Short mmCIF file of C-alpha atoms in Angstrom, two decimals:
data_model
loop_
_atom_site.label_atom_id
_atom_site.label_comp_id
_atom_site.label_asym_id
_atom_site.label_seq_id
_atom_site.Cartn_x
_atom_site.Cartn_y
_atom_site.Cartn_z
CA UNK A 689 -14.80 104.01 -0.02
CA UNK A 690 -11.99 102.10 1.83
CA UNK A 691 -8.67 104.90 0.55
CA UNK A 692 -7.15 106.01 4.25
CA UNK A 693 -4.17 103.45 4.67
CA UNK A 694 -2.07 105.68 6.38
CA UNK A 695 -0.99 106.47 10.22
CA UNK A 696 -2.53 110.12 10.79
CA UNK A 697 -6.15 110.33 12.62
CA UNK A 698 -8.29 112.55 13.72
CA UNK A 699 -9.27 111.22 16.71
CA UNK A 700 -6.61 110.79 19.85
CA UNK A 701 -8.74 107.67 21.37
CA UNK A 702 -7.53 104.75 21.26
CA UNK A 703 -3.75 105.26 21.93
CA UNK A 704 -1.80 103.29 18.87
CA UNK A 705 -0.68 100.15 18.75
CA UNK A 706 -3.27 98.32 20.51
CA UNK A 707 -2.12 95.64 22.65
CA UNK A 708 -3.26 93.32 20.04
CA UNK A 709 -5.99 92.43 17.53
CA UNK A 710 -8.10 89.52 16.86
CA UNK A 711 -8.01 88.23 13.68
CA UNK A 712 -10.87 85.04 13.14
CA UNK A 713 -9.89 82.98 10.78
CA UNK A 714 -12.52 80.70 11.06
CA UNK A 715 -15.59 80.65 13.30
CA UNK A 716 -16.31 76.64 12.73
CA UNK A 717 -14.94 74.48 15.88
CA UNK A 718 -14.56 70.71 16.50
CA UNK A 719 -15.58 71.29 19.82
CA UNK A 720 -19.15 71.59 21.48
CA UNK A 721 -17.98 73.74 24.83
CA UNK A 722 -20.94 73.87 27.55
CA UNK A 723 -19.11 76.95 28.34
CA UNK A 724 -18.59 78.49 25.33
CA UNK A 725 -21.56 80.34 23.27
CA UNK A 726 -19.79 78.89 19.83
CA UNK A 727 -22.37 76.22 18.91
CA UNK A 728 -25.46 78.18 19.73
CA UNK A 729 -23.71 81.41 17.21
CA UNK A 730 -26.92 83.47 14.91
CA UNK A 731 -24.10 84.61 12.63
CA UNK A 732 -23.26 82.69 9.41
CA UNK A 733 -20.07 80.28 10.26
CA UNK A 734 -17.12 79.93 7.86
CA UNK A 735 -13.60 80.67 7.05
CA UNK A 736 -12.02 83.99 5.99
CA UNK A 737 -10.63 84.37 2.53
CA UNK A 738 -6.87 84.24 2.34
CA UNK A 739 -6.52 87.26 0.25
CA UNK A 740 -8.83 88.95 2.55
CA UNK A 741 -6.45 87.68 5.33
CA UNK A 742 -3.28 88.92 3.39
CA UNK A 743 -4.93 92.35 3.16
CA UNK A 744 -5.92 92.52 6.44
CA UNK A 745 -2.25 91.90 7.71
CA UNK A 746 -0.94 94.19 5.57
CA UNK A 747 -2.93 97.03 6.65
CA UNK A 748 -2.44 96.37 10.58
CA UNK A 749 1.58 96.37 9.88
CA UNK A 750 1.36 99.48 7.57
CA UNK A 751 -0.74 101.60 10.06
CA UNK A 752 0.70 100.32 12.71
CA UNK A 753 -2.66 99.69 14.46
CA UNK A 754 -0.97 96.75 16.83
CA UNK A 755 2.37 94.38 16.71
CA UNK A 756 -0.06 91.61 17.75
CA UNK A 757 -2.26 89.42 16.04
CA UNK A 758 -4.25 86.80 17.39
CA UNK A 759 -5.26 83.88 15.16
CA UNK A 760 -9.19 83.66 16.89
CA UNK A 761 -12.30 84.72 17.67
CA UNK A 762 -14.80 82.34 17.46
CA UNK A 763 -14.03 78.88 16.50
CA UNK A 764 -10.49 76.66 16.05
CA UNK A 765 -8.35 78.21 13.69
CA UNK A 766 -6.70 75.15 13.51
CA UNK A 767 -9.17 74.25 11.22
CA UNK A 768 -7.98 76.93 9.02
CA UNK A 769 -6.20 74.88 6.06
CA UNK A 770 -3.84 77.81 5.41
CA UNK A 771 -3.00 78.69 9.37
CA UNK A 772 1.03 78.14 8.67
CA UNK A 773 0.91 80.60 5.67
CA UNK A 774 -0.87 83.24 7.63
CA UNK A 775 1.66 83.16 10.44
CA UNK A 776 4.44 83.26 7.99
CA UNK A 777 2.86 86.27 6.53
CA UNK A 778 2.24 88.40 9.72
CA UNK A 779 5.90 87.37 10.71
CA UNK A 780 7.28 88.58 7.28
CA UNK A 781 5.53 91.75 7.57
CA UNK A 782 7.01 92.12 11.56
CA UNK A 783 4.04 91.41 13.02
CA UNK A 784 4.03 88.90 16.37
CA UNK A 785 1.00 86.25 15.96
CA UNK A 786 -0.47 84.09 18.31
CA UNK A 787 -2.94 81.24 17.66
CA UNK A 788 -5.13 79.92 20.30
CA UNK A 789 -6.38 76.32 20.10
CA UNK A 790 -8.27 73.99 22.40
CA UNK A 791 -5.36 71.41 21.22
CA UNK A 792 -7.35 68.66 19.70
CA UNK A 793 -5.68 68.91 16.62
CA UNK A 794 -2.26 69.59 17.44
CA UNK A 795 0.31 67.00 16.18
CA UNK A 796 3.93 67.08 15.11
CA UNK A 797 3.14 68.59 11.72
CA UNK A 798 0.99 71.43 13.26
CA UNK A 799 3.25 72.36 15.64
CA UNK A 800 6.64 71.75 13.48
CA UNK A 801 4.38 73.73 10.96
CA UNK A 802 3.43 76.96 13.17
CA UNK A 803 7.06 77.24 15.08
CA UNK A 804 8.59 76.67 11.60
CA UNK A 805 6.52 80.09 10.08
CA UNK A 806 7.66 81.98 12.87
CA UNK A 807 4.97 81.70 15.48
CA UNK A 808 5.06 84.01 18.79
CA UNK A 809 2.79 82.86 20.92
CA UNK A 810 0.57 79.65 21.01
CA UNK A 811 -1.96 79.57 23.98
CA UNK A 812 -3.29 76.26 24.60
CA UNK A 813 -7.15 76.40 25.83
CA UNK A 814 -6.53 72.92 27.85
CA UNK A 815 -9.74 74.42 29.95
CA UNK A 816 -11.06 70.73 31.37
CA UNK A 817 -7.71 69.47 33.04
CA UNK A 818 -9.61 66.23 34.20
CA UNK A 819 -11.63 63.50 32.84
CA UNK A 820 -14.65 64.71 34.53
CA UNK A 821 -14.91 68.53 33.49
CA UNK A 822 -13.68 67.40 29.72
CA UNK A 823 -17.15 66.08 29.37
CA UNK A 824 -18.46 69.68 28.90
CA UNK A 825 -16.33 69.69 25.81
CA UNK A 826 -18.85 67.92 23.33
CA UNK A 827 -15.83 66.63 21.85
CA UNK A 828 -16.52 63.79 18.93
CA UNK A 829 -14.65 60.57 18.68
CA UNK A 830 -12.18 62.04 21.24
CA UNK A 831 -10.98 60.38 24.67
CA UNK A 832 -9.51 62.25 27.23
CA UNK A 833 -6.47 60.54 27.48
CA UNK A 834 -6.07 61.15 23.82
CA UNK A 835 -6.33 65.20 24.04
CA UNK A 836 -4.10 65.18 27.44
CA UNK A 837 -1.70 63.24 25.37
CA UNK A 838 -1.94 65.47 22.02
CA UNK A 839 -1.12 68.53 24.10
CA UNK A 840 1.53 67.66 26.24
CA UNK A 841 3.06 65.96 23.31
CA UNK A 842 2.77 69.17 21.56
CA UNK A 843 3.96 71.41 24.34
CA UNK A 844 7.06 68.89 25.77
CA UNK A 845 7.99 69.11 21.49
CA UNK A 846 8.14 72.66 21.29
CA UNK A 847 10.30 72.76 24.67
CA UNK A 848 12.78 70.93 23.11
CA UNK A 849 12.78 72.55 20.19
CA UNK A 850 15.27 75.80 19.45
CA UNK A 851 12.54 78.60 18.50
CA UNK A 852 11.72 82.10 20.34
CA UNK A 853 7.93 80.42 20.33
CA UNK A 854 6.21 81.54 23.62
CA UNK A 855 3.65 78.50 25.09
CA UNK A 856 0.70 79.14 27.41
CA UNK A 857 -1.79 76.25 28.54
CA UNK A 858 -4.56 77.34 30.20
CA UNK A 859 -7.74 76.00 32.07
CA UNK A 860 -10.99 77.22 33.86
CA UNK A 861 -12.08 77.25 37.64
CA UNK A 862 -15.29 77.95 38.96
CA UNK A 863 -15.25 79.44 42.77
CA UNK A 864 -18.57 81.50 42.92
CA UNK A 865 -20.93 79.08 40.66
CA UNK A 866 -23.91 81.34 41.49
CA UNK A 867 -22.50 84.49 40.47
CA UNK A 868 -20.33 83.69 37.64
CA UNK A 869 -22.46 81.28 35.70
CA UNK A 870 -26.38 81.83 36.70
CA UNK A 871 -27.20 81.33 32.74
CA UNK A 872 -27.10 77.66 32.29
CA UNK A 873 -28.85 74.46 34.59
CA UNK A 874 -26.65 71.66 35.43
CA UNK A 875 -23.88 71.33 37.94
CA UNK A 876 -20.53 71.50 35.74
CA UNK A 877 -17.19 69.50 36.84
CA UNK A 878 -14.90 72.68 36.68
CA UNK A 879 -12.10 73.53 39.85
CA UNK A 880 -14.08 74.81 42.00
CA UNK A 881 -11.61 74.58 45.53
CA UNK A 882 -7.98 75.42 45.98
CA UNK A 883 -6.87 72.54 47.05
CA UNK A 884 -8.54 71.12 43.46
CA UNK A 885 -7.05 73.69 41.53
CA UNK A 886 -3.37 73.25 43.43
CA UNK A 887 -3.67 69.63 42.56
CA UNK A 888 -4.41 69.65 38.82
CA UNK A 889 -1.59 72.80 38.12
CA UNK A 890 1.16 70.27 39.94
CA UNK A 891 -0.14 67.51 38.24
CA UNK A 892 -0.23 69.23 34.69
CA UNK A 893 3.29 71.52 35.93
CA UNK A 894 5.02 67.69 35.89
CA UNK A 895 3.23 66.31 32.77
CA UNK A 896 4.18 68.97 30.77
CA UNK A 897 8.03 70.22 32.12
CA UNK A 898 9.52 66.93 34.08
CA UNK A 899 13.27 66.10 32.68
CA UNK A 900 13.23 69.12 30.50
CA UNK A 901 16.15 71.40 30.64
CA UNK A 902 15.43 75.02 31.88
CA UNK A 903 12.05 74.23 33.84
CA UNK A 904 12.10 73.70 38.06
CA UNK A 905 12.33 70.91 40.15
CA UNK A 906 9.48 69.07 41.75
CA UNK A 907 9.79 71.00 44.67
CA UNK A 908 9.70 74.66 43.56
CA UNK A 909 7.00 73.65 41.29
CA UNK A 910 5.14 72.47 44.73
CA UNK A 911 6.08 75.94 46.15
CA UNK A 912 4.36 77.92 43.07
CA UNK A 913 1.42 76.34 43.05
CA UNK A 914 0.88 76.67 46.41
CA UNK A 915 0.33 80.41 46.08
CA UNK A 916 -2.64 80.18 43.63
CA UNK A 917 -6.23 79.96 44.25
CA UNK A 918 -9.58 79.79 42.89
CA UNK A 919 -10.61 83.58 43.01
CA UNK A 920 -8.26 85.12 40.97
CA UNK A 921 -6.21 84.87 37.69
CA UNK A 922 -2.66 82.44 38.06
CA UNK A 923 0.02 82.51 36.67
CA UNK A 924 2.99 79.80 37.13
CA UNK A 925 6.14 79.74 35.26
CA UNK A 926 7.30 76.46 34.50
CA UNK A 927 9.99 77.53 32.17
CA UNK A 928 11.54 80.24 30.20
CA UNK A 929 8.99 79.74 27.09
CA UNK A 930 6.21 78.06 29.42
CA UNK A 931 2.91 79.26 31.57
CA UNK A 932 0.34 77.32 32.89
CA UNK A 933 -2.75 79.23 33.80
CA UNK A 934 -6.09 79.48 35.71
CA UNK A 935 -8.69 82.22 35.84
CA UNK A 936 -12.01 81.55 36.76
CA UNK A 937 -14.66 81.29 33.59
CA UNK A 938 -16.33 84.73 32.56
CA UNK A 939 -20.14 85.22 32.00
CA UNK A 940 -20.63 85.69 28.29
CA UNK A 941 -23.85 88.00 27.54
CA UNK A 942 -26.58 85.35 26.14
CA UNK A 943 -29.44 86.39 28.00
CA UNK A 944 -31.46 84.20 25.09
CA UNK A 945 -29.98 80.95 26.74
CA UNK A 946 -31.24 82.43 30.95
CA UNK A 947 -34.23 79.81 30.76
CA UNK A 948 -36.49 82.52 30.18
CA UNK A 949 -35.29 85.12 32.87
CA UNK A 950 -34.95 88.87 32.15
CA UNK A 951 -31.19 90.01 31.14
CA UNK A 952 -30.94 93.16 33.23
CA UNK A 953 -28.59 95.44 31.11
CA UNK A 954 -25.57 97.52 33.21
CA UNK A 955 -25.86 101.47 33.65
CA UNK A 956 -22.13 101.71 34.45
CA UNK A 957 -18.89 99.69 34.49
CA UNK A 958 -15.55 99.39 32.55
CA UNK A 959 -13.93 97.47 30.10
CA UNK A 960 -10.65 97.88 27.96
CA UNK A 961 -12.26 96.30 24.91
CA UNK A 962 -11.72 98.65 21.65
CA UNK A 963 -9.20 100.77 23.86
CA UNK A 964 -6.63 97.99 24.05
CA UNK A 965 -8.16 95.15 21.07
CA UNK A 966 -10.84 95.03 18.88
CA UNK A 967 -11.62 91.81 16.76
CA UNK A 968 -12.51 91.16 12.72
CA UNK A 969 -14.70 88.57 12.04
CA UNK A 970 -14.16 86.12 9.04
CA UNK A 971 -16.08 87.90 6.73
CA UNK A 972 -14.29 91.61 7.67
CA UNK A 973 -16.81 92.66 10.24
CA UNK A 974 -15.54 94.45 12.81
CA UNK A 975 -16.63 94.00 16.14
CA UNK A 976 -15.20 95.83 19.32
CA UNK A 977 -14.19 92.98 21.31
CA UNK A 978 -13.22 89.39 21.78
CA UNK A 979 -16.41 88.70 24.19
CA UNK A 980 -18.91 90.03 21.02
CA UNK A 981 -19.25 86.07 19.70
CA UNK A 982 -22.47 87.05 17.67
CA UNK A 983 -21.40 90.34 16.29
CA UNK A 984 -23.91 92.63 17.47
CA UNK A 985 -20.92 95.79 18.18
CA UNK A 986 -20.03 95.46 14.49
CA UNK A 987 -20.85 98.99 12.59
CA UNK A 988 -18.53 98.38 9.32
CA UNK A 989 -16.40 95.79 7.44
CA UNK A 990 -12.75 95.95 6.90
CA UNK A 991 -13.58 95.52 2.93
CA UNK A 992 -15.35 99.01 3.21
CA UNK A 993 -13.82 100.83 5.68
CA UNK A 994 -9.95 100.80 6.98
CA UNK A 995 -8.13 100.53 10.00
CA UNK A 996 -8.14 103.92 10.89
CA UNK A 997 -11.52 105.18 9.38
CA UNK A 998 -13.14 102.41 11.76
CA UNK A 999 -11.08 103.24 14.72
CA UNK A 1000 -12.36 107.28 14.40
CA UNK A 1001 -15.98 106.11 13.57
CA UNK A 1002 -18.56 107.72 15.74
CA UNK A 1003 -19.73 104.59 17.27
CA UNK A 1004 -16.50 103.75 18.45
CA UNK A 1005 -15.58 107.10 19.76
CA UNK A 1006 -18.63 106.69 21.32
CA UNK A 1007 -18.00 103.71 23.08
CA UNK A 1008 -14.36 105.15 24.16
CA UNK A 1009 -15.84 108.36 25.56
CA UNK A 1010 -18.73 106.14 27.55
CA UNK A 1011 -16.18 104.17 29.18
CA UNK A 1012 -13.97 107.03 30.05
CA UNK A 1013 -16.76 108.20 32.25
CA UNK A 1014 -17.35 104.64 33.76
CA UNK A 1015 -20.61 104.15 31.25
CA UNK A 1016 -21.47 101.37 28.48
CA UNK A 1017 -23.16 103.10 25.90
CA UNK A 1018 -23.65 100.41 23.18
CA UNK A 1019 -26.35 98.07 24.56
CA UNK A 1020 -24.45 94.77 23.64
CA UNK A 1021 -21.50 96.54 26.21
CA UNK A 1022 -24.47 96.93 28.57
CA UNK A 1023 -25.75 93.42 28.51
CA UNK A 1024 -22.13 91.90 28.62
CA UNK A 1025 -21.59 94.06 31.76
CA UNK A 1026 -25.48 93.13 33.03
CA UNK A 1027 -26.64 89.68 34.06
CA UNK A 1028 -30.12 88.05 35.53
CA UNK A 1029 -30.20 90.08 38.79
CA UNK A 1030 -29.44 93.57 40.21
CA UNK A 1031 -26.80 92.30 42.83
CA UNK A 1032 -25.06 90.23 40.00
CA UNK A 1033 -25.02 93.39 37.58
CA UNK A 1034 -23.77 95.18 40.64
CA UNK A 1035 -20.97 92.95 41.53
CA UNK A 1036 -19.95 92.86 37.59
CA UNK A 1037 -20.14 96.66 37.44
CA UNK A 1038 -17.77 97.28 40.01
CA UNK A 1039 -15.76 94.21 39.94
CA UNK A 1040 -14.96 95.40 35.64
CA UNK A 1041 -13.28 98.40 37.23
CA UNK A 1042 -11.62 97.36 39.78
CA UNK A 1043 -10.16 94.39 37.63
CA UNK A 1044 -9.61 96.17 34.47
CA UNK A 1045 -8.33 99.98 36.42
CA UNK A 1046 -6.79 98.52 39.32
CA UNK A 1047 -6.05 94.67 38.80
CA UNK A 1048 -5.07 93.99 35.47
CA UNK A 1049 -2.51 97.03 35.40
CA UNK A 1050 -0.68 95.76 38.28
CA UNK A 1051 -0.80 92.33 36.96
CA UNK A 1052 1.12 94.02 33.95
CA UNK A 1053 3.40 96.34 35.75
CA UNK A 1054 4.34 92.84 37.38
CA UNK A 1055 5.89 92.11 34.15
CA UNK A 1056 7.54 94.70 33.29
#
């Protein structure tokens, strides 16, 4: 069944190339995130098949579907054994790759490893700057000091090294506890002020960039962090290959793990998933975003189906056309947009399209 290989569709939705696509390598992690709905995953865990990863590659650079990949899903692709070779292929074939880690097992070799194949982008999920909110990590035979050393280690050596590789470390804050994260008990240790958040970022600013070539001074790194806060995405460039980041942690849909309350699904919102990414899982499944951990959006497999035959599929046309008019039509879409109460569904509704119309474009234009 899979034949179609080539650029011409039928369908105009989405726009090609995609601003990137997700590419899990693995789904297994070394971490046991509170945050995160990894360890509590109803799909089979494992690790794609190179060949299948190969193939995969190939087809995204033939059709031209994105000039992005990124190395995860689920799980820490740096347990991938053959993560280098990957990169070296997607970078052979013209592709840009980025792998995102939660840094625990970066070392010299993985790092020397990755720039050496040609990596683009490595994002650094730091996400518990302090000893207090790493506990939330589940992280095995692990100190704190010892991951806060791995990753500026790995960061300060990439710095120094000469490569085009693009570094982002980023963490979570936690301003609206209530709103954003009704699903679990417990009081968690993420930023939840901004004079906590302004702290950590100039603390972690110095750590990683102090008496490297390129990056500010003490004092304009002072006068950058002094502009972020809790509520919103930040951004702060601490040198030419270098951002450190905070955006305040996201709501996953797993209404199973509300204590019992009903998940009240969403009637209308936005969200750029399958219009600007879409994700294949391990085993080929496609699903049409990063947020689908379990995936219940997944209609065909990349061993069955191509590229382009998915992308025109009626259930993703479907999707596309629902949130062109402001609707989720697929019920997973529905409950990731939903949430335990009408006001919180309501605030999520309109808060997706003001952040995804309004926000995030501006954030991009910024860029430009």
């Amino acid at each position: 069944m899979k034949a179609r290989v080539g650029t011409q569709r039928r369908f105009l939705l989405p726009r090609l190339p995609l601003e990137r696509v997700h590419v899990e390598v693995t789904s297994l992690c070394n971490f046991a995130c509170e945050f995160c709905p990894n360890p509590g995953l109803e799909r089979p865990g494992g690790m794609m098949d190179f060949q299948l990863l190969q193939a995969v590659l190939e087809e995204i650079a033939a059709t031209g579907v994105t000039r992005r990949v990124v190395f995860h899903q689920q799980g820490e692709p740096l347990l991938y054994p053959r993560l280098a070779e990957a990169v070296a292929h997607a970078s052979a074939l013209g592709l840009e790759s980025c792998v995102t880690t939660n840094g625990a097992l970066l070392d010299t070799r993985r790092v020397d490893e990755l720039v050496g194949a040609g990596l683009s982008h490595l994002v650094v999920s730091l996400q518990t700057p302090d000893e207090a909110s790493f506990a939330l990590r589940g992280a095995r035979n692990l100190s704190y000091a010892e991951f806060e050393t791995r990753i500026v280690a790995a960061v300060r050596r990439i710095l120094t090294t000469p490569t085009a590789t693009q570094v982002s470390v980023a963490f979570l804050t936690k301003p609206l506890p209530r709103l954003t994260l009704p699903v679990f008990g417990g009081e968690w240790q993420l930023v939840q002020h901004n004079r906590q958040l302004r702290r950590l970022l100039e603390r972690w600013a110095l750590l990683l960039v102090e008496g490297i070539g390129g990056a500010p001074d003490r004092a304009a790194v002072v006068r950058a962090v002094r502009r972020t806060g809790v509520l919103h995405r930040n951004e702060v460039r601490l040198h030419p290959r270098l951002l450190l980041e905070s955006r305040p942690v996201g709501q996953w849909p797993m209404p199973e793990r509300d204590w019992g309350r009903p998940w009240l699904p969403a009637r209308w919102g936005y969200c750029h998933g399958i219009s600007e990414h879409f994700a294949i899982l391990w085993n080929g499944d496609y699903t049409f975003c990063c947020a689908d951990h379990n995936g219940r959006t997944s209609t065909a497999n990349f061993q069955e189906v191509s590229l382009l035959d998915y992308l025109d599929s009626q259930p993703v046309q479907a999707a596309l056309a629902g949130f062109a008019r402001l609707r989720p039509v697929h019920p997973y879409c529905q409950l990731c947009l939903g949430g335990p109460h009408p006001m919180i569904v309501a605030i999520k509704s309109l808060g997706s399209i003001v952040y995804f119309k309004v926000v995030n474009r501006l954030r991009r234009a910024t860029r430009v």
